Amino acid sequence: MKKVCLLRLAELSGVARPCLAAIWLLAFLLTGCHNDPNPKPWREKRADGKPWVVRYASMPEEVRSLDPQVSYDSISRMVLEPVQDCLLEYAPMKIDPYELQPCLLESIPSRTMNADGTVDYLCKLKRGIFFHDDPCFPRGKGRELVAADVHFSIQRLCDPKVESPISANLAEYIAGMTEATDAAKRNGERFDYATMKVSGVEALDSHTFKLHLLKPYPQILYWMAMHFMAPVAQEAVNYYDGLPHADGSRGEMISRPLFRFHPVGTGPFKIVEWVRGQRFRFVRNENYRTTVFPSEGWPKERDAVNGPLAGHALPLVDEVQLGIFRELLPMWLLTRQGYLDRFAVQKDAFNSLISATKGLTPKYADRGLKLEKAVEVSTFYISFNQQDPVIGTNKKLRQALSCAYNPQGFIDILYGGVAPIAQQLLSPGVFGYQKDFRNPYAFNLEKGRRLIAEAGYPNGIDPATGQPLKITMDTTANSSAERQLAEYEQRQLEQLGIHVEVVENTFARMLEKEDQGNFQIAAGTGWGADYPDPENYFFLFASSNFPPTGKNINRYKNPEFDQLFEKMASMENSPERLEIARKLNEILIEDCPMVLNFHKAYFVVTQPWSPETQVNMMLEGGFKYMTVDPALREQKRREWNAVALWPIPVAIALVIAGLGYAVYINRRRNV
């Protein structure tokens, strides 16, 4: 007896496979197209029953450290900002001029000028601020923030093992820092927190302290708005030591992370998930009462968005998912589909989004997207290692390389021509910036060829070898865009007849090389200002700020520059300070320890459900001020990702025809 209704494999490949493909197509269409790459929200509802609101954001690279006393790069600070509040913070809507406001402190510290030239600042912490709940505390409950935590943080700046990059800078001003650091060095680099006190931080009571400065330094208020002076709990630093410890519940040895990978702060969010290389997930700190949404400071055109939020408790959303995207194109595609709430427009999306008149194209304007121009207080450049025997000792060679480089092409590739070319180190809006100044070593290829000949390398040829002078350029190259930019920089410099070898690095490895001085030329370097003051730019080239305790990665040293910088650093803004800033600029331009590139500015597109509520780029993320309309987002996602229905009847017809044909063939073969 023959077996019927079972198709042999050969028959499947020739007859039934089209039928099965049609069935799969039908099933796909009926279930819809789900391409949301974001993980499910941490919760569905808040404790009060209201919907759980998520904000979807992006960043380009993994972090290096989340230790408040160490983290200096913008990427690490973006992750740290929602977790760790500072003593002061920037007003989110005030940028002309920038303005500080209290955060952990009750008010802006009052200043007393003493007869001996020293300065005191009286600081009062707000009461009722608690560290996040964490296993480092008894029973896992965060304790209240006190003045002793501020002293401990300043002690950490003095600890040689912490390697804070700003310790040398602040030690010039905060009394007792140098003495505490020296005591640790005499103790074999071991800092004894019980005995090595910093006299410049004097606790008056549990929530009040005085900060004693050795000399006037108005910029100390800006430092209070940075994480370096943010208070941390000694319990957290001691607990997260990176070593295995016995788990009391199971008796197993469990390795704890290092503190730099497990911050325990007082901020509006806490980290609940970190998938390395993929994403961070933050959820709201239910105990956060430190700040509220401001009641003024924005222009009239933002009243409709910001007005209803005035005085509202922060944060405004329950969760932030911060995805790591090393390529630009995926971010743009996800923004188009509604799976990212904000997008910094770069090259892959510029032509699609931005019209010839620098507005949104009609297609995306009709969708309700909004276009904003973001301007950072920053300057980017290519760094020369002044300790390199070839580059560092030959000023005319550095000047020639500067003249060979045209920043406009870089700006066109990355920012669609929006960012301005940097003619000087200071960025627009900073005291001392000279609007009409023009860099004498800006792009001028003819001048560059003349200078490289004067440098001893006519036509780029090294007389010692008879071959093109070989120079190594380190860069980050984790995406196609970064590689394209590196190739552009390579081609520009090679116009002098030299050979530039590009060495690709991860972001973290690049930072290590800069700190170690293990490079000849470093591309992609620059400075996003910690605060809008010329001191915060020129200190990058002060010889007292070599790494690892400073940020003079160029290893630049000029006694005249150092002397003028020391005088200018502690001055109030005045005509004399302005003149010194101009002289410092002239010295740097002539010595040419860098190739100036651009001041960062770019377009930002926001979704109709996530309008901009703050514009201050001194805030790395500003997540606590961000808002979302989840219902509108869900509606737009359905519209933008709707599945076309016309293929369904076609698929049904194919299924019926395929089944009929398969049955017909099967019957003929079994007759």
Coordinates of C-alpha atoms in Angstrom, one line a residue, residues 103-647:
C103 CA 22.6 72.0 42.8
L104 CA 23.8 70.1 45.9
L105 CA 24.5 73.5 47.6
E106 CA 21.8 75.7 49.0
S107 CA 23.1 78.8 47.2
I108 CA 26.1 80.1 45.3
P109 CA 29.0 80.2 47.8
S110 CA 29.8 83.5 49.4
R111 CA 33.4 84.8 49.0
T112 CA 35.6 86.4 51.6
M113 CA 38.9 88.1 50.5
N114 CA 41.4 87.9 53.4
A115 CA 44.1 90.5 54.2
D116 CA 46.9 87.9 53.5
G117 CA 45.7 87.4 49.9
T118 CA 43.9 84.1 50.6
V119 CA 40.2 83.6 49.8
D120 CA 37.5 81.7 51.6
Y121 CA 34.2 80.3 50.2
L122 CA 31.4 79.4 52.5
C123 CA 29.4 76.5 51.2
K124 CA 26.1 74.9 52.6
L125 CA 24.8 71.6 51.4
K126 CA 21.1 71.0 51.1
R127 CA 19.7 68.7 53.7
G128 CA 17.9 65.5 52.9
I129 CA 20.0 64.5 49.9
F130 CA 20.8 60.8 49.9
F131 CA 23.2 58.6 48.0
H132 CA 21.6 55.9 45.8
D133 CA 20.6 52.7 47.6
D134 CA 23.5 50.3 47.0
P135 CA 25.0 47.2 48.7
C136 CA 28.0 49.3 49.8
F137 CA 25.8 50.8 52.5
P138 CA 24.4 49.0 55.6
R139 CA 21.2 47.1 54.6
G140 CA 21.7 48.5 51.1
K141 CA 20.1 51.9 52.0
G142 CA 21.8 55.0 50.8
R143 CA 22.8 57.5 53.6
E144 CA 22.6 61.2 53.7
L145 CA 25.2 63.4 52.0
V146 CA 27.4 65.4 54.5
A147 CA 30.3 67.8 54.3
A148 CA 32.8 65.0 55.1
D149 CA 32.0 63.5 51.7
V150 CA 33.2 66.7 50.0
H151 CA 36.5 66.5 52.0
F152 CA 36.9 62.9 51.0
S153 CA 36.5 63.8 47.3
I154 CA 39.2 66.5 47.5
Q155 CA 41.4 63.9 49.3
R156 CA 40.9 61.6 46.4
L157 CA 42.3 64.3 44.0
C158 CA 45.5 64.2 46.1
D159 CA 45.8 60.4 46.0
P160 CA 48.5 59.5 43.5
K161 CA 46.8 56.1 42.8
V162 CA 43.6 57.8 41.7
E163 CA 45.5 59.8 39.0
S164 CA 43.1 62.6 38.7
P165 CA 43.9 64.7 35.6
I166 CA 43.2 68.0 37.3
S167 CA 44.9 67.5 40.6
A168 CA 47.9 69.7 39.7
N169 CA 45.7 72.5 38.6
L170 CA 43.5 72.6 41.7
A171 CA 46.5 72.1 44.0
E172 CA 47.7 75.5 43.0
Y173 CA 44.6 77.0 44.6
I174 CA 43.1 74.8 47.3
A175 CA 45.1 74.9 50.5
G176 CA 46.6 71.7 51.7
M177 CA 46.3 69.7 48.5
T178 CA 50.0 69.8 47.7
E179 CA 51.0 68.9 51.2
A180 CA 48.6 65.9 51.2
T181 CA 49.9 64.7 47.9
D182 CA 53.5 65.0 49.1
A183 CA 52.7 63.1 52.3
A184 CA 51.4 60.2 50.2
K185 CA 54.5 60.2 48.0
R186 CA 56.7 60.0 51.0
N187 CA 54.5 57.1 52.2
G188 CA 55.2 55.0 49.1
E189 CA 52.4 56.4 47.0
R190 CA 49.9 55.2 49.7
F191 CA 47.3 57.8 50.7
D192 CA 46.1 57.5 54.3
Y193 CA 42.7 59.0 54.3
A194 CA 42.5 58.9 58.1
T195 CA 45.5 61.1 58.7
M196 CA 46.3 63.0 55.4
K197 CA 43.7 65.7 55.7
V198 CA 43.3 68.6 53.2
S199 CA 43.3 71.8 55.2
G200 CA 41.6 73.7 52.4
V201 CA 38.3 71.9 53.2
E202 CA 37.1 72.8 56.7
A203 CA 33.8 71.3 57.9
L204 CA 31.9 73.7 60.2
D205 CA 29.0 71.3 60.8
S206 CA 27.5 68.3 59.2
H207 CA 26.3 70.3 56.1
T208 CA 28.5 73.4 56.1
F209 CA 32.1 73.7 55.0
K210 CA 34.6 76.4 54.1
L211 CA 36.8 76.1 51.0
H212 CA 40.2 77.9 51.7
L213 CA 42.1 79.1 48.6
L214 CA 45.7 80.1 48.6
K215 CA 45.0 83.0 46.2
P216 CA 42.1 84.5 44.2
Y217 CA 40.6 82.1 41.7
P218 CA 37.2 83.1 40.5
Q219 CA 37.0 79.9 38.3
I220 CA 36.6 77.7 41.4
L221 CA 32.9 78.2 41.1
Y222 CA 33.0 76.6 37.7
W223 CA 34.9 73.6 39.1
M224 CA 32.1 73.2 41.6
A225 CA 29.9 72.5 38.6
M226 CA 32.1 69.7 37.5
H227 CA 32.3 66.1 38.8
F228 CA 35.9 66.4 40.0
M229 CA 34.6 68.2 43.1
A230 CA 31.4 66.2 43.4
P231 CA 31.1 64.4 46.7
V232 CA 31.4 60.6 46.7
A233 CA 30.9 58.1 49.5
Q234 CA 34.0 56.5 51.0
E235 CA 31.9 53.4 51.6
A236 CA 31.4 53.0 47.8
V237 CA 35.1 53.5 47.0
N238 CA 36.2 51.0 49.6
Y239 CA 33.5 48.4 48.7
Y240 CA 34.1 48.4 44.9
D241 CA 37.7 47.4 44.9
G242 CA 37.7 44.9 42.0
L243 CA 38.5 42.0 44.3
P244 CA 36.6 38.7 45.1
H245 CA 34.6 38.7 48.3
A246 CA 32.5 36.1 50.1
D247 CA 28.8 36.3 49.3
G248 CA 27.1 36.1 52.6
S249 CA 24.0 34.4 51.2
R250 CA 25.6 31.6 49.3
G251 CA 29.2 31.5 50.6
E252 CA 30.7 31.9 47.1
M253 CA 33.5 34.2 46.2
I254 CA 32.1 37.0 44.0
S255 CA 34.3 39.6 42.3
R256 CA 33.2 43.2 42.8
P257 CA 33.7 45.7 40.0
L258 CA 36.1 48.6 40.5
F259 CA 34.6 51.9 41.7
R260 CA 35.4 53.5 38.3
F261 CA 32.9 51.1 36.7
H262 CA 30.3 51.3 39.5
P263 CA 29.5 54.9 40.5
V264 CA 27.3 55.5 43.5
G265 CA 26.0 59.0 43.3
T266 CA 23.2 61.3 44.4
G267 CA 21.8 62.1 40.9
P268 CA 18.4 61.8 39.4
F269 CA 19.1 58.5 37.8
K270 CA 21.0 55.3 38.7
I271 CA 22.6 52.8 36.4
V272 CA 20.7 49.5 36.4
E273 CA 22.3 47.9 33.3
W274 CA 25.5 48.2 31.4
V275 CA 25.9 45.9 28.4
R276 CA 29.5 46.6 27.4
G277 CA 29.7 48.0 23.9
Q278 CA 25.9 48.1 23.5
R279 CA 24.1 50.3 26.0
F280 CA 23.6 51.9 29.4
R281 CA 20.2 51.8 31.1
F282 CA 19.3 54.4 33.7
V283 CA 16.1 54.4 35.9
R284 CA 14.9 57.3 38.0
N285 CA 16.1 57.8 41.5
E286 CA 12.8 57.7 43.5
N287 CA 14.4 59.6 46.3
Y288 CA 15.6 62.5 44.1
R289 CA 14.5 65.9 45.5
T290 CA 17.6 68.0 44.8
T291 CA 16.4 70.2 41.9
V292 CA 13.2 71.1 39.9
F293 CA 12.6 72.3 36.4
P294 CA 13.4 76.0 36.3
S295 CA 10.7 78.7 36.1
E296 CA 12.4 81.1 33.9
G297 CA 15.4 81.7 31.6
W298 CA 14.2 80.5 28.2
P299 CA 13.2 82.7 25.2
K300 CA 9.5 83.4 24.5
E301 CA 9.4 80.9 21.6
R302 CA 9.9 78.1 24.1
D303 CA 7.1 79.0 26.4
A304 CA 4.7 76.4 24.9
V305 CA 7.1 73.6 25.8
N306 CA 8.9 74.8 28.9
G307 CA 6.1 76.8 30.6
P308 CA 4.0 73.8 31.7
L309 CA 7.1 72.1 33.1
A310 CA 8.1 75.1 35.4
G311 CA 8.7 73.9 39.0
H312 CA 8.1 70.2 38.0
A313 CA 9.9 67.5 39.9
L314 CA 12.9 66.0 38.1
P315 CA 13.6 63.9 36.3
L316 CA 10.8 64.1 33.8
V317 CA 11.2 60.6 32.4
D318 CA 11.5 57.3 34.3
E319 CA 14.2 55.6 32.2
V320 CA 16.9 56.5 29.7
Q321 CA 18.3 53.9 27.4
L322 CA 21.6 55.2 26.0
G323 CA 22.7 53.1 23.1
I324 CA 26.3 52.9 21.8
F325 CA 26.5 53.4 18.1
R326 CA 29.9 53.4 16.4
E327 CA 28.4 54.0 13.0
L328 CA 26.3 57.0 12.1
L329 CA 24.0 55.3 9.5
P330 CA 22.2 53.1 12.0
M331 CA 21.4 56.1 14.2
W332 CA 19.9 57.9 11.3
L333 CA 17.8 54.8 10.2
L334 CA 16.5 54.4 13.8
T335 CA 15.6 58.0 14.0
R336 CA 13.6 57.7 10.7
Q337 CA 11.7 54.8 12.2
G338 CA 11.1 56.6 15.5
Y339 CA 13.3 54.4 17.7
L340 CA 15.7 57.3 18.7
D341 CA 14.3 60.5 20.2
R342 CA 17.0 62.9 19.1
F343 CA 19.7 62.8 16.4
A344 CA 22.8 64.9 15.8
V345 CA 22.8 65.4 12.0
Q346 CA 26.0 64.2 10.4
K347 CA 27.2 63.3 7.0
D348 CA 25.1 60.1 6.3
A349 CA 21.9 61.9 6.8
F350 CA 22.7 65.5 5.9
N351 CA 21.4 65.5 2.3
S352 CA 18.2 63.7 3.3
L353 CA 17.4 66.0 6.2
I354 CA 18.8 69.4 5.4
S355 CA 17.7 71.6 2.5
A356 CA 19.9 73.9 0.5
T357 CA 18.7 76.8 2.7
K358 CA 19.8 75.0 5.9
G359 CA 16.3 74.1 6.9
L360 CA 14.5 70.7 7.2
T361 CA 13.5 69.1 3.9
P362 CA 9.7 69.1 3.4
K363 CA 9.5 65.4 3.9
Y364 CA 10.7 65.5 7.5
A365 CA 9.2 68.9 8.3
D366 CA 5.8 67.4 7.4
R367 CA 6.5 64.6 9.9
G368 CA 6.7 67.1 12.7
L369 CA 10.5 66.9 13.2
K370 CA 12.2 70.1 14.5
L371 CA 15.7 71.4 13.6
E372 CA 18.0 73.0 16.2
K373 CA 21.5 74.2 15.9
A374 CA 23.8 73.1 18.7
V375 CA 26.9 75.2 19.3
E376 CA 29.5 73.8 21.7
V377 CA 32.1 75.8 23.7
S378 CA 34.9 73.8 22.1
T379 CA 37.9 73.8 19.8
F380 CA 39.3 70.7 18.0
Y381 CA 42.7 70.3 16.5
I382 CA 45.5 67.9 15.5
S383 CA 48.1 67.6 18.3
F384 CA 51.9 67.5 17.9
N385 CA 53.9 65.8 20.6
Q386 CA 56.5 68.4 21.6
Q387 CA 58.7 65.7 23.0
D388 CA 59.0 63.9 19.7
P389 CA 62.6 64.3 18.3
V390 CA 61.3 65.1 14.8
I391 CA 58.1 67.1 15.3
G392 CA 58.8 68.6 18.7
T393 CA 62.1 70.2 17.8
N394 CA 61.2 71.7 14.5
K395 CA 58.8 74.6 14.6
K396 CA 58.9 75.3 10.9
L397 CA 57.9 71.7 10.2
R398 CA 54.9 72.1 12.5
Q399 CA 54.0 75.4 10.8
A400 CA 54.3 73.7 7.4
L401 CA 52.0 70.9 8.4
S402 CA 49.5 73.4 9.7
C403 CA 49.6 75.3 6.4
A404 CA 49.0 72.1 4.4
Y405 CA 45.7 71.3 6.2
N406 CA 42.4 72.6 5.0
P407 CA 39.7 72.2 7.8
Q408 CA 36.8 73.0 5.5
G409 CA 36.9 69.6 3.9
F410 CA 36.8 67.9 7.3
I411 CA 33.9 70.2 8.3
D412 CA 32.0 69.4 5.0
I413 CA 32.4 65.7 5.5
L414 CA 31.4 65.5 9.2
Y415 CA 29.1 68.5 9.8
G416 CA 27.8 69.5 6.4
G417 CA 29.8 72.8 6.5
V418 CA 28.0 74.0 9.6
A419 CA 30.9 74.2 12.1
P420 CA 33.2 77.3 11.8
I421 CA 36.9 76.9 11.1
A422 CA 39.0 77.6 14.2
Q423 CA 41.5 80.5 13.8
Q424 CA 42.5 80.4 17.4
L425 CA 42.3 78.2 20.5
L426 CA 39.5 80.2 22.2
S427 CA 36.0 79.5 20.9
P428 CA 33.4 82.2 20.2
G429 CA 31.7 83.5 23.3
V430 CA 34.7 83.0 25.6
F431 CA 36.3 86.1 27.1
G432 CA 39.4 86.9 25.0
Y433 CA 38.1 85.5 21.7
Q434 CA 39.2 87.8 18.8
K435 CA 36.5 87.8 16.1
D436 CA 38.7 89.3 13.4
F437 CA 41.9 87.3 14.2
R438 CA 43.3 85.2 11.3
N439 CA 45.8 82.4 11.9
P440 CA 48.9 83.1 9.8
Y441 CA 49.5 79.4 9.5
A442 CA 46.0 78.5 8.3
F443 CA 45.6 76.6 5.1
N444 CA 48.0 77.9 2.5
L445 CA 49.7 75.1 0.6
E446 CA 52.2 77.3 -1.2
K447 CA 53.4 78.7 2.1
G448 CA 53.5 75.2 3.6
R449 CA 55.8 73.9 0.9
R450 CA 58.1 76.8 1.4
L451 CA 58.1 76.2 5.2
I452 CA 58.9 72.5 4.9
A453 CA 61.9 73.3 2.8
E454 CA 63.0 75.8 5.4
A455 CA 62.5 73.0 8.0
G456 CA 65.1 70.9 6.2
Y457 CA 62.8 68.7 4.1
P458 CA 62.6 70.2 0.6
N459 CA 59.6 68.7 -1.2
G460 CA 59.0 66.6 1.8
I461 CA 62.1 64.5 1.4
D462 CA 64.1 63.4 4.4
P463 CA 67.8 64.2 3.5
A464 CA 69.0 61.4 5.8
T465 CA 67.2 58.7 3.8
G466 CA 66.4 60.3 0.4
Q467 CA 62.8 59.2 0.9
P468 CA 59.7 61.1 1.9
L469 CA 59.7 62.0 5.5
K470 CA 57.7 59.5 7.5
I471 CA 55.4 60.7 10.2
T472 CA 53.0 58.6 12.2
M473 CA 49.5 59.9 13.0
D474 CA 47.4 58.1 15.6
T475 CA 43.6 58.4 15.4
T476 CA 40.4 56.7 16.5
A477 CA 38.9 54.7 13.7
N478 CA 36.0 52.7 15.0
S479 CA 33.5 53.6 12.2
S480 CA 33.6 54.2 8.5
A481 CA 33.1 58.0 9.1
E482 CA 36.2 58.1 11.4
R483 CA 38.2 56.2 8.8
Q484 CA 37.1 58.6 6.1
L485 CA 38.1 61.6 8.2
A486 CA 41.5 60.0 9.0
E487 CA 42.1 59.4 5.3
Y488 CA 41.2 63.0 4.6
E489 CA 43.7 64.3 7.2
Q490 CA 46.3 61.9 5.8
R491 CA 45.9 63.2 2.2
Q492 CA 46.0 66.8 3.3
L493 CA 49.3 66.5 5.1
E494 CA 50.8 64.3 2.4
Q495 CA 50.4 67.3 0.0
L496 CA 53.8 68.4 1.3
G497 CA 55.4 65.3 -0.2
I498 CA 55.8 63.4 3.1
H499 CA 54.4 60.0 4.0
V500 CA 51.8 59.8 6.8
E501 CA 51.2 56.4 8.4
V502 CA 47.8 56.2 10.1
V503 CA 47.6 54.1 13.2
E504 CA 44.0 53.2 14.2
N505 CA 43.0 53.0 17.9
T506 CA 39.9 52.5 20.0
F507 CA 38.7 55.6 21.9
A508 CA 40.1 54.2 25.2
R509 CA 43.4 53.2 23.7
M510 CA 43.7 56.7 22.1
L511 CA 43.3 58.3 25.5
E512 CA 45.9 56.1 27.0
K513 CA 48.4 57.0 24.2
E514 CA 47.7 60.7 24.8
D515 CA 48.3 60.4 28.5
Q516 CA 51.5 58.4 28.0
G517 CA 52.9 60.6 25.3
N518 CA 53.0 57.6 23.0
F519 CA 52.3 59.3 19.7
Q520 CA 53.9 61.6 17.2
I521 CA 50.8 63.3 15.8
A522 CA 47.4 62.7 17.4
A523 CA 44.3 63.4 15.2
G524 CA 40.9 64.1 16.5
T525 CA 42.0 65.8 19.7
G526 CA 40.5 69.0 21.1
W527 CA 38.7 70.5 24.0
G528 CA 35.1 70.8 25.0
A529 CA 35.4 73.5 27.6
D530 CA 34.8 72.6 31.2
Y531 CA 33.7 76.2 31.7
P532 CA 33.5 79.3 29.5
D533 CA 36.7 81.0 30.5
P534 CA 40.1 81.5 28.8
E535 CA 41.9 79.9 31.7
N536 CA 40.2 76.6 30.9
Y537 CA 41.6 76.7 27.4
F538 CA 45.1 78.0 28.0
F539 CA 45.8 75.6 30.9
L540 CA 45.9 72.8 28.3
F541 CA 49.3 74.2 27.3
A542 CA 50.7 75.1 30.7
S543 CA 53.8 73.0 31.5
S544 CA 52.5 72.3 35.0
N545 CA 49.7 70.2 33.5
F546 CA 51.5 67.3 31.9
P547 CA 49.7 64.0 32.1
P548 CA 48.7 61.9 34.0
T549 CA 47.8 64.7 36.5
G550 CA 47.1 67.3 33.8
K551 CA 45.8 67.5 30.2
N552 CA 48.7 69.1 28.4
I553 CA 48.9 66.0 26.1
N554 CA 51.1 68.0 23.6
R555 CA 53.8 68.3 26.3
Y556 CA 54.1 71.9 25.3
K557 CA 56.5 74.0 27.4
N558 CA 57.2 77.7 27.0
P559 CA 58.4 79.8 30.0
E560 CA 56.9 83.0 28.7
F561 CA 53.6 81.4 28.1
D562 CA 53.6 79.8 31.6
Q563 CA 54.4 83.1 33.3
L564 CA 51.6 85.0 31.5
F565 CA 49.2 82.1 32.1
E566 CA 49.8 82.1 35.8
K567 CA 49.1 85.9 35.9
M568 CA 46.0 85.6 33.8
A569 CA 44.5 82.5 35.5
S570 CA 43.4 84.1 38.7
M571 CA 42.3 87.5 37.4
E572 CA 38.8 88.9 37.1
N573 CA 37.8 89.9 33.6
S574 CA 39.4 93.2 32.7
P575 CA 41.2 95.0 29.9
E576 CA 44.5 93.8 31.3
R577 CA 43.3 90.2 31.3
L578 CA 42.0 90.6 27.8
E579 CA 45.4 91.8 26.6
I580 CA 47.2 88.8 28.3
A581 CA 44.8 86.4 26.6
R582 CA 45.6 87.9 23.3
K583 CA 49.3 87.6 23.9
L584 CA 48.9 83.9 25.0
N585 CA 47.1 83.3 21.7
E586 CA 49.9 84.9 19.7
I587 CA 52.6 82.7 21.4
L588 CA 50.6 79.5 20.8
I589 CA 49.9 80.4 17.1
E590 CA 53.6 81.1 16.5
D591 CA 54.9 77.9 18.3
C592 CA 52.2 75.9 16.6
P593 CA 51.9 72.8 18.9
M594 CA 48.7 71.9 17.0
V595 CA 46.9 72.2 13.7
L596 CA 43.7 74.1 14.4
N597 CA 40.6 72.5 13.0
F598 CA 37.1 73.7 14.0
H599 CA 34.7 74.8 16.7
K600 CA 32.1 72.2 17.0
A601 CA 28.6 73.1 15.8
Y602 CA 26.0 70.9 14.2
F603 CA 22.3 70.5 13.5
V604 CA 20.1 68.4 15.9
V605 CA 16.8 66.9 14.9
T606 CA 14.2 66.2 17.5
Q607 CA 11.1 64.1 17.2
P608 CA 7.7 65.6 17.5
W609 CA 7.2 63.8 20.8
S610 CA 10.5 64.9 22.4
P611 CA 11.1 68.7 22.0
E612 CA 14.3 70.4 23.3
T613 CA 13.8 71.6 26.8
Q614 CA 17.4 72.8 27.4
V615 CA 20.0 74.2 25.1
N616 CA 23.1 74.6 27.3
M617 CA 25.8 72.5 25.8
M618 CA 27.8 72.8 29.0
L619 CA 25.5 70.1 30.2
E620 CA 26.8 66.9 28.7
G621 CA 23.5 65.1 28.5
G622 CA 20.9 67.1 30.4
F623 CA 18.8 63.9 30.7
K624 CA 16.9 65.1 33.8
Y625 CA 15.3 67.9 31.8
M626 CA 14.3 65.8 28.8
T627 CA 10.6 65.0 28.2
V628 CA 8.7 62.6 26.1
D629 CA 5.1 62.1 24.9
P630 CA 4.9 58.3 24.8
A631 CA 1.4 58.2 23.3
L632 CA 2.4 60.4 20.3
R633 CA 5.6 58.4 19.9
E634 CA 3.7 55.1 19.6
Q635 CA 1.3 56.7 17.2
K636 CA 4.0 58.0 14.9
R637 CA 6.0 54.7 15.1
R638 CA 2.9 52.8 13.8
E639 CA 2.5 55.3 11.0
W640 CA 6.1 55.4 10.0
N641 CA 6.5 51.6 10.1
A642 CA 3.1 50.6 8.8
V643 CA 3.1 47.3 6.8
A644 CA 1.6 47.6 3.3
L645 CA -1.5 45.4 3.0
W646 CA -1.7 44.8 -0.7
P647 CA 0.7 41.8 -0.7

